[in-house]
Amino acid sequence: MARLREALADVPDETPIHIGVADGPGDFEGYGEYVLVDAEPVEMEGHGDPGTPEVRFTLFADALAGAYHLDVD
């Protein structure tokens, strides 16, 4: 996470941030292109004390406009 913070330190707030999502493990040749749309703390089920929530900072990404494709099997 430190590398991400460092990389974004001087990026203006209005700059769109694109995220490349691998089509499979380690397969970035045909990656899907997504845009960061939100980032906020999210409460998750804790791994330590049962019933104790854990707060994680979560990045939310969505497909670029017009880039959605149907999941076909």
C-alpha atoms as a printed R data frame, in Angstrom:
   type eleno elety resid chain resno       x       y       z
1  ATOM     1    CA   MET     A     1   0.000   0.000   0.000
2  ATOM     2    CA   ALA     A     2   2.938   2.328   0.604
3  ATOM     3    CA   ARG     A     3   3.868   2.146  -3.104
4  ATOM     4    CA   LEU     A     4   0.334   3.168  -4.083
5  ATOM     5    CA   ARG     A     5   0.361   6.130  -1.696
6  ATOM     6    CA   GLU     A     6   3.765   7.205  -2.999
7  ATOM     7    CA   ALA     A     7   2.703   6.869  -6.640
8  ATOM     8    CA   LEU     A     8  -0.433   8.987  -6.071
9  ATOM     9    CA   ALA     A     9   1.126  11.627  -3.802
10 ATOM    10    CA   ASP     A    10   1.478  14.307  -6.503
11 ATOM    11    CA   VAL     A    11  -1.524  13.333  -8.645
12 ATOM    12    CA   PRO     A    12  -4.204  16.075  -8.741
13 ATOM    13    CA   ASP     A    13  -7.578  15.090  -7.251
14 ATOM    14    CA   GLU     A    14  -9.416  15.441 -10.575
15 ATOM    15    CA   THR     A    15  -7.120  12.997 -12.422
16 ATOM    16    CA   PRO     A    16  -8.987   9.796 -13.438
17 ATOM    17    CA   ILE     A    17  -7.273   6.663 -12.151
18 ATOM    18    CA   HIS     A    18  -7.539   3.575 -14.356
19 ATOM    19    CA   ILE     A    19  -7.131   0.071 -12.959
20 ATOM    20    CA   GLY     A    20  -6.031  -2.891 -15.085
21 ATOM    21    CA   VAL     A    21  -7.702  -6.106 -13.925
22 ATOM    22    CA   ALA     A    22  -6.086  -9.339 -15.092
23 ATOM    23    CA   ASP     A    23  -8.217 -11.704 -17.169
24 ATOM    24    CA   GLY     A    24  -6.684 -14.548 -15.161
25 ATOM    25    CA   PRO     A    25  -3.915 -14.994 -12.581
26 ATOM    26    CA   GLY     A    26  -0.952 -12.974 -13.861
27 ATOM    27    CA   ASP     A    27  -2.593 -12.430 -17.299
28 ATOM    28    CA   PHE     A    28  -2.329  -8.702 -17.946
29 ATOM    29    CA   GLU     A    29  -2.021  -8.979 -21.747
30 ATOM    30    CA   GLY     A    30  -5.783  -8.821 -22.221
31 ATOM    31    CA   TYR     A    31  -6.609  -6.987 -19.006
32 ATOM    32    CA   GLY     A    32  -9.935  -5.279 -18.478
33 ATOM    33    CA   GLU     A    33  -9.734  -1.524 -18.005
34 ATOM    34    CA   TYR     A    34 -11.639  -0.090 -15.061
35 ATOM    35    CA   VAL     A    35 -11.853   3.361 -13.484
36 ATOM    36    CA   LEU     A    36 -11.544   4.084  -9.788
37 ATOM    37    CA   VAL     A    37 -14.938   5.486  -8.769
38 ATOM    38    CA   ASP     A    38 -14.755   5.560  -4.973
39 ATOM    39    CA   ALA     A    39 -12.492   4.859  -2.030
40 ATOM    40    CA   GLU     A    40 -13.655   4.583   1.545
41 ATOM    41    CA   PRO     A    41 -13.246   2.641   4.764
42 ATOM    42    CA   VAL     A    42 -15.362  -0.524   4.823
43 ATOM    43    CA   GLU     A    43 -16.169  -2.570   7.915
44 ATOM    44    CA   MET     A    44 -15.342  -6.260   7.417
45 ATOM    45    CA   GLU     A    45 -15.847  -9.268   9.653
46 ATOM    46    CA   GLY     A    46 -12.836  -9.408  11.977
47 ATOM    47    CA   HIS     A    47 -10.287 -12.220  11.833
48 ATOM    48    CA   GLY     A    48  -9.273 -11.881  15.492
49 ATOM    49    CA   ASP     A    49 -11.940 -11.498  18.166
50 ATOM    50    CA   PRO     A    50 -15.283 -12.918  16.971
51 ATOM    51    CA   GLY     A    51 -17.769 -10.119  16.477
52 ATOM    52    CA   THR     A    52 -15.053  -7.442  16.364
53 ATOM    53    CA   PRO     A    53 -15.235  -5.656  13.005
54 ATOM    54    CA   GLU     A    54 -12.089  -4.748  11.111
55 ATOM    55    CA   VAL     A    55 -12.037  -1.527   9.067
56 ATOM    56    CA   ARG     A    56 -10.213  -1.691   5.728
57 ATOM    57    CA   PHE     A    57  -9.737   1.065   3.178
58 ATOM    58    CA   THR     A    58 -11.378  -0.223  -0.003
59 ATOM    59    CA   LEU     A    59 -10.995   0.983  -3.604
60 ATOM    60    CA   PHE     A    60 -14.111   0.616  -5.764
61 ATOM    61    CA   ALA     A    61 -13.695   0.330  -9.538
62 ATOM    62    CA   ASP     A    62 -16.222   0.180 -12.353
63 ATOM    63    CA   ALA     A    63 -15.865  -0.623 -16.057
64 ATOM    64    CA   LEU     A    64 -15.337   2.299 -18.405
65 ATOM    65    CA   ALA     A    65 -18.498   3.592 -20.053
66 ATOM    66    CA   GLY     A    66 -19.312   1.344 -23.012
67 ATOM    67    CA   ALA     A    67 -16.822  -1.300 -21.875
68 ATOM    68    CA   TYR     A    68 -19.287  -3.668 -20.199
69 ATOM    69    CA   HIS     A    69 -19.505  -7.096 -21.760
70 ATOM    70    CA   LEU     A    70 -21.845  -9.992 -21.134
71 ATOM    71    CA   ASP     A    71 -20.590 -12.973 -19.177
72 ATOM    72    CA   VAL     A    72 -21.112 -15.861 -21.556
73 ATOM    73    CA   ASP     A    73 -20.250 -19.436 -20.723
